[in-house]
Coordinates of C-alpha atoms in Angstrom, one line a residue:
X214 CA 0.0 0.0 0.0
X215 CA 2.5 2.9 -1.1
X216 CA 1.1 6.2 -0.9
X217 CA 1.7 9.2 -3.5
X218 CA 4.1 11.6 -3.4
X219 CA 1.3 14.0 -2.7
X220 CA -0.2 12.7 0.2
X221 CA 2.7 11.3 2.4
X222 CA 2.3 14.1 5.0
X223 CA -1.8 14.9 5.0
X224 CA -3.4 14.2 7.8
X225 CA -7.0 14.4 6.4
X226 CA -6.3 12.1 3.8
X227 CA -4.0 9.6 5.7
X228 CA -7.2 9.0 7.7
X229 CA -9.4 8.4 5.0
X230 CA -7.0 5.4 3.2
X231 CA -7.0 4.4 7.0
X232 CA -10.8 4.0 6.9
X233 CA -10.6 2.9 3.6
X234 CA -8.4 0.2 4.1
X235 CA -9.9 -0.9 7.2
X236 CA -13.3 -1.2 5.6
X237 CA -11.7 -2.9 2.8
X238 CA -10.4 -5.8 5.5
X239 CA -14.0 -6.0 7.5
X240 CA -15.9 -6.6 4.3
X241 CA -13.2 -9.3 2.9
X242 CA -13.5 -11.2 6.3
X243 CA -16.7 -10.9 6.9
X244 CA -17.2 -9.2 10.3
X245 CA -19.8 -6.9 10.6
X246 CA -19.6 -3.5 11.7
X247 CA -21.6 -4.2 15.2
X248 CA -18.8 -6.9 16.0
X249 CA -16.0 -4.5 14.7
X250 CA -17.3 -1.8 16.4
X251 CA -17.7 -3.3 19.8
X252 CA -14.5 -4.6 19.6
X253 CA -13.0 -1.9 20.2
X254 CA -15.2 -0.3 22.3
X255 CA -17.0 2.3 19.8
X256 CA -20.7 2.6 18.4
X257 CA -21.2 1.3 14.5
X258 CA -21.7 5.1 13.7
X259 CA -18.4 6.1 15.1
X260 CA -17.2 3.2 13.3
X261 CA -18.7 4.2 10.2
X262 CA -17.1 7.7 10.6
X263 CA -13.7 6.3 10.9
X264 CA -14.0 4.0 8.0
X265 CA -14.6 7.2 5.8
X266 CA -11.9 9.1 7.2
X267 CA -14.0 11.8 9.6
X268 CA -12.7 10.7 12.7
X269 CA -8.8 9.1 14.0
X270 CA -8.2 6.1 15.1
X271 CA -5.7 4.8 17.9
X272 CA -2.6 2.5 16.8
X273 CA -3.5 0.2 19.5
X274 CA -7.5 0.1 18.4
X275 CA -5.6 -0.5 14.6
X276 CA -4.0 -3.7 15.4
X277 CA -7.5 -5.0 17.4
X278 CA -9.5 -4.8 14.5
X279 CA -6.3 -7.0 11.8
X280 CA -6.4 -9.4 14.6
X281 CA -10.8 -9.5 14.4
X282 CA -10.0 -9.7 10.2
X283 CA -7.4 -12.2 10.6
X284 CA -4.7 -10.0 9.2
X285 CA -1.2 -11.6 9.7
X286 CA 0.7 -10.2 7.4
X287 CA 3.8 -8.5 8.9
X288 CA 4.2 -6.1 5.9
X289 CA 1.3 -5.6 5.5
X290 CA 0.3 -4.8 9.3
X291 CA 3.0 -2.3 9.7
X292 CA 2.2 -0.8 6.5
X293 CA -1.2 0.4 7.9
X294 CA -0.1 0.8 11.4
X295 CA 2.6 3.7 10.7
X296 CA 0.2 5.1 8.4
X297 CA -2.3 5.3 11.8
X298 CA 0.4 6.9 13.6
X299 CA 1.2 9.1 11.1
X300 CA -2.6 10.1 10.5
X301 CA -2.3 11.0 14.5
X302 CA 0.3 13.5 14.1
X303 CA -0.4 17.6 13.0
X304 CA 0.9 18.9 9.5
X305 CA 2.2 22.1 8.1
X306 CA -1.5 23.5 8.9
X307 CA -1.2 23.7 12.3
X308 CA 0.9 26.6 12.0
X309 CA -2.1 28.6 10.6
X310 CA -4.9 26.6 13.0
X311 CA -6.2 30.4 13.5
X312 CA -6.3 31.5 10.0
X313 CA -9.0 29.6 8.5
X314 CA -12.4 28.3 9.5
X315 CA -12.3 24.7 10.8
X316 CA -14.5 23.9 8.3
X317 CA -12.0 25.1 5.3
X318 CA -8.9 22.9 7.2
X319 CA -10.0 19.6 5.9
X320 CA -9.9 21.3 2.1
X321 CA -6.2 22.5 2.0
X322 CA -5.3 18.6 3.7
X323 CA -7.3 17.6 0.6
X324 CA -6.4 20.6 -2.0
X325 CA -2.2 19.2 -1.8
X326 CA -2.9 16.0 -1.9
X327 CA -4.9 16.2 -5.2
X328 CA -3.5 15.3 -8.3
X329 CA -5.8 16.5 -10.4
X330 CA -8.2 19.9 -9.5
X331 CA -10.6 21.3 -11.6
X332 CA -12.5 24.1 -10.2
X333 CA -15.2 26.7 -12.1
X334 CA -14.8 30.7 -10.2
X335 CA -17.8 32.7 -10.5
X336 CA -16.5 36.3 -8.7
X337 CA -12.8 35.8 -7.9
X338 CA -9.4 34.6 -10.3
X339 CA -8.8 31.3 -8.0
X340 CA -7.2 31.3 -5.0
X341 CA -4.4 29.1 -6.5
X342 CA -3.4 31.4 -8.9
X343 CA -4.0 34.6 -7.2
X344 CA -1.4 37.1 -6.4
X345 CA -0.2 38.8 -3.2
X346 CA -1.5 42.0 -3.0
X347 CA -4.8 40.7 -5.2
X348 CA -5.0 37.8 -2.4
X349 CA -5.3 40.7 0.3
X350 CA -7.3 42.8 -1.5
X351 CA -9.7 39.9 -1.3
X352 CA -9.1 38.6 2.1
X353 CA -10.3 42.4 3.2
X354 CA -13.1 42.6 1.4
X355 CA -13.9 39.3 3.2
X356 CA -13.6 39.7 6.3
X357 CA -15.4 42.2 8.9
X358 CA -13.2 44.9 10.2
X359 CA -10.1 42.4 10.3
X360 CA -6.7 42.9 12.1
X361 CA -3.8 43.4 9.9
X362 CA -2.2 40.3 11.0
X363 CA -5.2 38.2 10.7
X364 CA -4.8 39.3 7.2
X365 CA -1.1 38.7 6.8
X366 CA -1.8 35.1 8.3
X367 CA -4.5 34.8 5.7
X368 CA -2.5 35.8 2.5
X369 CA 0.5 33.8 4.2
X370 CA -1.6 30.6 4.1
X371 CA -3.2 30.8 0.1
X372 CA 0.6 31.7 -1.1
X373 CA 1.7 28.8 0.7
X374 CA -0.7 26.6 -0.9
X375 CA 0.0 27.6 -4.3
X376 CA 3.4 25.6 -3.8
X377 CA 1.9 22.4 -4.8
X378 CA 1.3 23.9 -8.5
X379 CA 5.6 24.7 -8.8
X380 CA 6.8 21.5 -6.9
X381 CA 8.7 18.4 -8.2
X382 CA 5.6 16.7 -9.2
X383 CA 3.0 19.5 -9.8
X384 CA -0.8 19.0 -9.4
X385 CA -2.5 19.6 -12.3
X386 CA -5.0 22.7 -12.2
X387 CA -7.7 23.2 -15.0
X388 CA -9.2 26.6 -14.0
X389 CA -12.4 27.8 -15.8
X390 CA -13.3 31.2 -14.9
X391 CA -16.0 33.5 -15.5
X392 CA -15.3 36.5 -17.8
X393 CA -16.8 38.8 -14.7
X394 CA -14.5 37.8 -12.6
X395 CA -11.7 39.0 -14.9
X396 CA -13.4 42.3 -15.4
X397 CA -13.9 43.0 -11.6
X398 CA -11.2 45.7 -10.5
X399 CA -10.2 43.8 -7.0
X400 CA -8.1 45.9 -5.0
X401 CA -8.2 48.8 -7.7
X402 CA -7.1 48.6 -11.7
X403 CA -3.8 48.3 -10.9
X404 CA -3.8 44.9 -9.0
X405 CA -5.9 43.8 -11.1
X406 CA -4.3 44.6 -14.0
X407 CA -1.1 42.9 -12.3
X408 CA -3.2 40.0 -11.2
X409 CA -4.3 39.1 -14.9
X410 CA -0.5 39.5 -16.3
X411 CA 0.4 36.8 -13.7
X412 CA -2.9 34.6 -14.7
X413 CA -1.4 34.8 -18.3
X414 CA 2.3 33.4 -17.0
X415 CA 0.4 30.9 -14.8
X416 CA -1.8 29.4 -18.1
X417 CA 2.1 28.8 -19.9
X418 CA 2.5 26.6 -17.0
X419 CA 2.2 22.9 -18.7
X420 CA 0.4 21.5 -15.9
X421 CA -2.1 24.5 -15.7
X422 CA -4.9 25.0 -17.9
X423 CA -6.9 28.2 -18.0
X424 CA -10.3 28.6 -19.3
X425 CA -12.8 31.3 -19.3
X426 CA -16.6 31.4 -19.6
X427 CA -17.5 34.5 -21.7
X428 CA -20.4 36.7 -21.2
X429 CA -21.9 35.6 -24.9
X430 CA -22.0 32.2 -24.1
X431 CA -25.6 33.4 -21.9
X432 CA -26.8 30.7 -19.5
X433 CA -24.5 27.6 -19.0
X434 CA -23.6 24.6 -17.1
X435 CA -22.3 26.4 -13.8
X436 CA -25.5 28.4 -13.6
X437 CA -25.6 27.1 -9.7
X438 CA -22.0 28.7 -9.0
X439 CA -18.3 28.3 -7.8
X440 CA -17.4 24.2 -7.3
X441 CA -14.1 22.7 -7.3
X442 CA -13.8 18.8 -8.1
X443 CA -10.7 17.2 -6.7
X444 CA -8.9 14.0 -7.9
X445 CA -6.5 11.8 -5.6
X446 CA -4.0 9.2 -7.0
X447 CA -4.7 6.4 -3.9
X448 CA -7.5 4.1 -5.2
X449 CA -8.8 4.2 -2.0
X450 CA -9.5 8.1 -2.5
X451 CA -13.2 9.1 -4.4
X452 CA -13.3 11.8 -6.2
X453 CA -14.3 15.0 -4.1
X454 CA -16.7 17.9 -5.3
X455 CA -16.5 20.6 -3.0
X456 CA -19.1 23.5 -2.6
X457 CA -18.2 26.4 -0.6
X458 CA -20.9 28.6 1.4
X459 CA -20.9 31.8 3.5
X460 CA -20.3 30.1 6.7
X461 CA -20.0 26.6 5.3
X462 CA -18.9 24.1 2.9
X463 CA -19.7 21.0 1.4
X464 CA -18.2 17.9 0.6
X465 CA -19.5 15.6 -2.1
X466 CA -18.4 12.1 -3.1
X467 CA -21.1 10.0 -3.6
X468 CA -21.2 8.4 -7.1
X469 CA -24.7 10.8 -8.2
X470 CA -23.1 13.5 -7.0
X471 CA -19.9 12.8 -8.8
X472 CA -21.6 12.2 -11.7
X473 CA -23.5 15.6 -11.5
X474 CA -20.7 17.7 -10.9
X475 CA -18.3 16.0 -13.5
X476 CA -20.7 16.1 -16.0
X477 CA -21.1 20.0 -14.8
X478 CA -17.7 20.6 -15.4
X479 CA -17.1 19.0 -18.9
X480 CA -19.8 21.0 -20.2
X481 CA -18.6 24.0 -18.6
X482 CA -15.1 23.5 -20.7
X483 CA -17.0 22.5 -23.7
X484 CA -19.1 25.4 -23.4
X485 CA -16.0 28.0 -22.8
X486 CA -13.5 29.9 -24.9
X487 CA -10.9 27.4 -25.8
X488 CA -7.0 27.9 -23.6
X489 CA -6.1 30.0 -27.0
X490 CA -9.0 32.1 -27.2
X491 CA -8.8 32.4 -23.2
X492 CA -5.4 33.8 -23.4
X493 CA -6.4 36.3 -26.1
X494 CA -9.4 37.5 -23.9
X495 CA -7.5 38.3 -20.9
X496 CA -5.0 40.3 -23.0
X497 CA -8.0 42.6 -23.9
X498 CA -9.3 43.4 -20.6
X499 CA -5.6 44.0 -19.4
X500 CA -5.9 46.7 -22.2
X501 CA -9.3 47.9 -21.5
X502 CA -9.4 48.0 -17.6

């Protein structure tokens, strides 16, 4: 069970191929989740939360349940117990535990482990290829009366997440953005001016892909708003849409959901100006802003 390079040090994800892998092993040896459960000393639907990944699980309650499945295995045991120890211990994101909603943790654990991420942006250039002083511009705008360093913490954390789209083994982003977006002067014409010169180096990235929706195409297939689907190289990671609210988020991976969204996004890149054309529009609002 090797993991990618991308998700060696998440902890959100290391506890979902945890779950993932320890469902995997109840199912194959046919325990049910009321005798896994109890084995251990938990309810089934505190089972069931650690089988998906929403809640830890101790080394010592790890190696209860491979004894219930009957797993001997030495390399296989130790593969999955180190990866339960590991799932125990904080990342990088501790460091900013106060700049971000809990709720928005669990997506930057999932954000660098992707290896693909497609996302659709409705009001703002995405936050992966945003610039410093537009990142701040918008980080003011969204917040109520904030403290400078609450907003220095805040632009500190999206520039450091943009380092998965530069490293060794880049994640591949495929951005389609709204022509509003584009025209909206965040921060005043010059930042956004400087902002769209940078989006232009960004799309000659080979692993990043820039799209945008114009305003002729009328009604289309992100008519419900901003999503961002995310896609992990573990088999035992699903596909993940995710759906970002005021004081909320969602997080989708159920096969209809899935399908909805993905279907969503393929139209939405069918329906847009191709990379070429893309390129060509930004240049003219650079010009005309």
């Amino acid at each position: 069970m090797a993991l990618g390079a991308h998700s060696a040090s998440r902890p959100t994800v290391r506890r979902r191929i945890v779950g993932a892998q320890l469902r995997r092993l109840r199912e194959a040896s046919g325990v049910s989740r009321r005798t896994a459960a109890g084995s251990i000393g938990v309810g089934e639907s505190k089972l069931g939360r650690i089988e998906v990944g929403r809640t830890g699980l101790e080394e010592h309650d790890v190696k209860q349940l491979l004894e219930l499945y009957g797993i001997h295995d030495a390399q296989e045991r130790d593969a999955l117990l180190a990866l339960a120890r590991e799932a125990n211990r904080p990342g990088w994101l501790q460091e900013f535990s106060g700049a971000m909603p809990a709720w928005f943790r669990p997506y930057v654990d999932l954000e660098e482990a992707a290896q693909v991420i497609r996302t659709y942006e409705v009001q703002f250039i995405p936050g992966l290829l945003q610039t410093e002083d537009y990142t701040r511009a918008v980080v003011r705008h969204g917040l109520a009366d904030p403290s400078e360093d609450e907003v220095t913490r805040r632009v500190e954390l999206r520039l450091r997440r943009q380092r998965i789209l530069t490293a060794p083994n880049p994640t591949r982003l495929w951005a389609v953005i709204d022509e509003a977006a584009l025209w909206r002067p965040i921060g005043g014409s010059d930042v956004a001016r400087a902002q769209l010169r940078a989006l232009l180096d960004s799309a000659r990235l080979q692993n990043i892909t820039v799209q945008v929706m114009p305003f002729r195409v009328g009604g289309h297939a992100g008519e419900a708003g901003a999503f961002t689907i995310l896609r992990f190289p573990e088999p035992e990671l699903h596909d993940i849409a995710y759906v970002e609210q005021l004081t909320g988020a969602m997080y989708l991976e159920r096969d209809d959901d899935m399908d909805h969204y993905g279907a969503a996004m393929e139209r939405l890149c069918v329906q847009s100006a191709s990379p070429e054309e893309s390129m060509d529009l930004i240049s003219k609002i650079i010009r005309e802003l």
